[in-house]
Amino acid sequence: KIYSARGMTDGLLYSMVSMKLKPPVGSVVIGPAWAMAYWARGYAYNEMASYDAAIVELRKALALAPNDAQYQVELAYAYQQKHDWQPSLALFQSALDYAEITASDVPEMKCKALRGQGYDLVELHRLDEAEAAYHACLKLKPNEPKSLGELEYIRQVRKKAG
């Protein structure tokens, strides 16, 4: 199995995962360039609103770096834009779980994952959970404007529901 790691921590994690497979699989850990190339293509496709093409490229990035929070967030965004809430939500949660290992700016990556979860949860009509996600982002980054705006949106939705 070939993995593309950003650093020693995720490289060791990928090597350990391969050894624990039944039967154990040998692994080669290469630098980050290969997975980043797929991510960059996926990012570009997302920017062009070509979400199906983005998903293809981002899955390639995650095949090489399955725990990379940045790649998970980008893939989650593509699913979100297609209104495919469940896979988006699961990827945002996974990105939150792995941000400590793979992100260079952990609070920023965690906030992106939490905001993404919040958005999906609003769309799934799970407002209490969405509100909690936005508040968790604000604990990491006080006065973060996107989360504040979404909390106001939730307040307005509840007000209209009466």
mmCIF file of C-alpha atoms in Angstrom:
data_model
loop_
_atom_site.group_PDB
_atom_site.id
_atom_site.type_symbol
_atom_site.label_atom_id
_atom_site.label_comp_id
_atom_site.label_asym_id
_atom_site.label_seq_id
_atom_site.Cartn_x
_atom_site.Cartn_y
_atom_site.Cartn_z
ATOM 1 C CA LYS A 1 0.000 0.000 0.000
ATOM 2 C CA ILE A 2 1.319 3.444 -0.907
ATOM 3 C CA TYR A 3 0.630 6.420 1.345
ATOM 4 C CA SER A 4 1.411 10.091 0.882
ATOM 5 C CA ALA A 5 2.193 11.720 4.221
ATOM 6 C CA ARG A 6 2.754 15.351 5.178
ATOM 7 C CA GLY A 7 5.053 14.447 8.030
ATOM 8 C CA MET A 8 6.419 11.782 10.306
ATOM 9 C CA THR A 9 3.315 11.547 12.506
ATOM 10 C CA ASP A 10 0.888 10.639 9.759
ATOM 11 C CA GLY A 11 3.550 8.553 7.992
ATOM 12 C CA LEU A 12 3.965 6.388 11.090
ATOM 13 C CA LEU A 13 0.192 6.156 11.479
ATOM 14 C CA TYR A 14 -0.210 4.898 7.914
ATOM 15 C CA SER A 15 2.586 2.347 8.374
ATOM 16 C CA MET A 16 0.981 1.030 11.560
ATOM 17 C CA VAL A 17 -2.421 0.733 9.888
ATOM 18 C CA SER A 18 -0.939 -1.406 7.117
ATOM 19 C CA MET A 19 0.709 -3.727 9.629
ATOM 20 C CA LYS A 20 -2.578 -4.238 11.481
ATOM 21 C CA LEU A 21 -4.529 -5.282 8.384
ATOM 22 C CA LYS A 22 -5.493 -8.945 8.107
ATOM 23 C CA PRO A 23 -3.308 -10.157 6.482
ATOM 24 C CA PRO A 24 -0.678 -7.458 7.130
ATOM 25 C CA VAL A 25 0.147 -5.392 4.068
ATOM 26 C CA GLY A 26 3.498 -3.835 3.331
ATOM 27 C CA SER A 27 3.489 -0.080 2.928
ATOM 28 C CA VAL A 28 5.561 2.628 1.340
ATOM 29 C CA VAL A 29 5.212 6.164 2.629
ATOM 30 C CA ILE A 30 6.084 8.895 0.151
ATOM 31 C CA GLY A 31 6.053 12.658 0.576
ATOM 32 C CA PRO A 32 2.980 14.848 0.299
ATOM 33 C CA ALA A 33 3.293 15.935 -3.349
ATOM 34 C CA TRP A 34 1.231 13.133 -4.914
ATOM 35 C CA ALA A 35 -1.819 13.502 -2.708
ATOM 36 C CA MET A 36 -1.547 17.289 -2.851
ATOM 37 C CA ALA A 37 -1.643 17.159 -6.643
ATOM 38 C CA TYR A 38 -4.939 15.267 -6.554
ATOM 39 C CA TRP A 39 -6.236 17.650 -3.881
ATOM 40 C CA ALA A 40 -5.306 20.669 -6.034
ATOM 41 C CA ARG A 41 -7.229 19.231 -8.980
ATOM 42 C CA GLY A 42 -10.199 18.520 -6.720
ATOM 43 C CA TYR A 43 -10.038 22.026 -5.290
ATOM 44 C CA ALA A 44 -9.977 23.499 -8.793
ATOM 45 C CA TYR A 45 -12.974 21.403 -9.834
ATOM 46 C CA ASN A 46 -14.850 22.566 -6.716
ATOM 47 C CA GLU A 47 -14.077 26.171 -7.660
ATOM 48 C CA MET A 48 -15.531 25.492 -11.116
ATOM 49 C CA ALA A 49 -18.634 23.872 -9.559
ATOM 50 C CA SER A 50 -17.712 20.541 -11.199
ATOM 51 C CA TYR A 51 -18.449 18.573 -8.056
ATOM 52 C CA ASP A 52 -18.504 15.086 -9.566
ATOM 53 C CA ALA A 53 -15.038 15.638 -11.045
ATOM 54 C CA ALA A 54 -13.880 17.094 -7.723
ATOM 55 C CA ILE A 55 -15.082 13.993 -5.896
ATOM 56 C CA VAL A 56 -13.094 11.725 -8.232
ATOM 57 C CA GLU A 57 -9.849 13.641 -7.664
ATOM 58 C CA LEU A 58 -10.338 14.089 -3.930
ATOM 59 C CA ARG A 59 -10.996 10.391 -3.472
ATOM 60 C CA LYS A 60 -7.621 9.779 -5.142
ATOM 61 C CA ALA A 61 -5.983 12.158 -2.652
ATOM 62 C CA LEU A 62 -7.648 10.353 0.246
ATOM 63 C CA ALA A 63 -6.637 6.948 -1.108
ATOM 64 C CA LEU A 64 -3.038 8.087 -0.606
ATOM 65 C CA ALA A 65 -3.643 10.085 2.581
ATOM 66 C CA PRO A 66 -6.832 8.715 4.163
ATOM 67 C CA ASN A 67 -6.536 10.698 7.390
ATOM 68 C CA ASP A 68 -5.697 14.091 5.912
ATOM 69 C CA ALA A 69 -8.103 16.661 7.338
ATOM 70 C CA GLN A 70 -7.670 19.144 4.487
ATOM 71 C CA TYR A 71 -8.542 16.569 1.854
ATOM 72 C CA GLN A 72 -11.518 15.362 3.891
ATOM 73 C CA VAL A 73 -12.834 18.929 4.260
ATOM 74 C CA GLU A 74 -12.541 19.532 0.520
ATOM 75 C CA LEU A 75 -14.336 16.284 -0.324
ATOM 76 C CA ALA A 76 -17.004 17.036 2.277
ATOM 77 C CA TYR A 77 -17.545 20.410 0.617
ATOM 78 C CA ALA A 78 -18.089 18.748 -2.773
ATOM 79 C CA TYR A 79 -20.735 16.451 -1.282
ATOM 80 C CA GLN A 80 -22.272 19.413 0.518
ATOM 81 C CA GLN A 81 -22.633 21.312 -2.740
ATOM 82 C CA LYS A 82 -24.431 18.292 -4.188
ATOM 83 C CA HIS A 83 -26.749 18.325 -1.139
ATOM 84 C CA ASP A 84 -25.488 14.890 -0.156
ATOM 85 C CA TRP A 85 -25.549 15.681 3.559
ATOM 86 C CA GLN A 86 -24.661 12.349 5.188
ATOM 87 C CA PRO A 87 -21.289 11.694 3.495
ATOM 88 C CA SER A 88 -20.460 15.371 3.887
ATOM 89 C CA LEU A 89 -21.228 15.280 7.600
ATOM 90 C CA ALA A 90 -19.190 12.096 8.117
ATOM 91 C CA LEU A 91 -16.169 13.583 6.332
ATOM 92 C CA PHE A 92 -16.349 16.825 8.297
ATOM 93 C CA GLN A 93 -16.422 14.777 11.519
ATOM 94 C CA SER A 94 -13.432 12.730 10.414
ATOM 95 C CA ALA A 95 -11.540 15.912 9.489
ATOM 96 C CA LEU A 96 -12.193 17.228 12.981
ATOM 97 C CA ASP A 97 -10.830 13.994 14.446
ATOM 98 C CA TYR A 98 -7.623 14.073 12.355
ATOM 99 C CA ALA A 99 -6.888 17.812 12.339
ATOM 100 C CA GLU A 100 -4.403 17.463 15.203
ATOM 101 C CA ILE A 101 -2.319 15.021 13.160
ATOM 102 C CA THR A 102 -2.390 16.500 9.664
ATOM 103 C CA ALA A 103 -3.271 20.206 9.792
ATOM 104 C CA SER A 104 -0.685 22.958 9.949
ATOM 105 C CA ASP A 105 -3.240 25.386 11.442
ATOM 106 C CA VAL A 106 -5.243 23.151 13.769
ATOM 107 C CA PRO A 107 -7.778 25.745 15.054
ATOM 108 C CA GLU A 108 -8.541 26.894 11.496
ATOM 109 C CA MET A 109 -8.984 23.327 10.207
ATOM 110 C CA LYS A 110 -11.146 22.374 13.176
ATOM 111 C CA CYS A 111 -13.322 25.448 12.607
ATOM 112 C CA LYS A 112 -13.746 24.580 8.923
ATOM 113 C CA ALA A 113 -14.819 21.079 9.917
ATOM 114 C CA LEU A 114 -17.176 22.363 12.602
ATOM 115 C CA ARG A 115 -18.731 24.978 10.300
ATOM 116 C CA GLY A 116 -19.212 22.318 7.638
ATOM 117 C CA GLN A 117 -20.891 20.063 10.161
ATOM 118 C CA GLY A 118 -23.068 22.953 11.296
ATOM 119 C CA TYR A 119 -24.211 23.666 7.763
ATOM 120 C CA ASP A 120 -25.040 20.006 7.095
ATOM 121 C CA LEU A 121 -26.868 19.718 10.399
ATOM 122 C CA VAL A 122 -29.001 22.782 9.625
ATOM 123 C CA GLU A 123 -29.933 21.217 6.296
ATOM 124 C CA LEU A 124 -30.829 18.012 8.154
ATOM 125 C CA HIS A 125 -33.018 20.083 10.538
ATOM 126 C CA ARG A 126 -30.838 19.212 13.522
ATOM 127 C CA LEU A 127 -30.579 22.762 14.791
ATOM 128 C CA ASP A 128 -29.401 22.026 18.339
ATOM 129 C CA GLU A 129 -26.451 20.019 17.030
ATOM 130 C CA ALA A 130 -25.689 22.665 14.406
ATOM 131 C CA GLU A 131 -25.692 25.354 17.063
ATOM 132 C CA ALA A 132 -23.305 23.293 19.189
ATOM 133 C CA ALA A 133 -20.919 22.901 16.232
ATOM 134 C CA TYR A 134 -20.842 26.654 15.607
ATOM 135 C CA HIS A 135 -20.286 27.350 19.304
ATOM 136 C CA ALA A 136 -17.411 24.839 19.334
ATOM 137 C CA CYS A 137 -15.788 26.771 16.485
ATOM 138 C CA LEU A 138 -16.223 30.014 18.410
ATOM 139 C CA LYS A 139 -14.399 28.458 21.372
ATOM 140 C CA LEU A 140 -11.420 27.881 19.094
ATOM 141 C CA LYS A 141 -11.694 31.189 17.244
ATOM 142 C CA PRO A 142 -13.697 33.788 19.193
ATOM 143 C CA ASN A 143 -15.834 36.099 17.059
ATOM 144 C CA GLU A 144 -15.327 33.973 13.956
ATOM 145 C CA PRO A 145 -17.722 35.769 11.552
ATOM 146 C CA LYS A 146 -19.090 32.798 9.582
ATOM 147 C CA SER A 147 -20.112 30.939 12.734
ATOM 148 C CA LEU A 148 -21.686 34.072 14.198
ATOM 149 C CA GLY A 149 -23.666 34.559 10.999
ATOM 150 C CA GLU A 150 -24.878 30.966 10.998
ATOM 151 C CA LEU A 151 -25.935 31.209 14.643
ATOM 152 C CA GLU A 152 -27.982 34.268 13.723
ATOM 153 C CA TYR A 153 -29.527 32.296 10.859
ATOM 154 C CA ILE A 154 -30.496 29.494 13.276
ATOM 155 C CA ARG A 155 -32.025 32.084 15.602
ATOM 156 C CA GLN A 156 -34.113 33.450 12.712
ATOM 157 C CA VAL A 157 -35.237 29.952 11.665
ATOM 158 C CA ARG A 158 -36.375 29.237 15.206
ATOM 159 C CA LYS A 159 -38.127 32.592 15.428
ATOM 160 C CA LYS A 160 -40.090 31.895 12.230
ATOM 161 C CA ALA A 161 -41.022 28.414 13.490
ATOM 162 C CA GLY A 162 -42.442 30.186 16.499
#
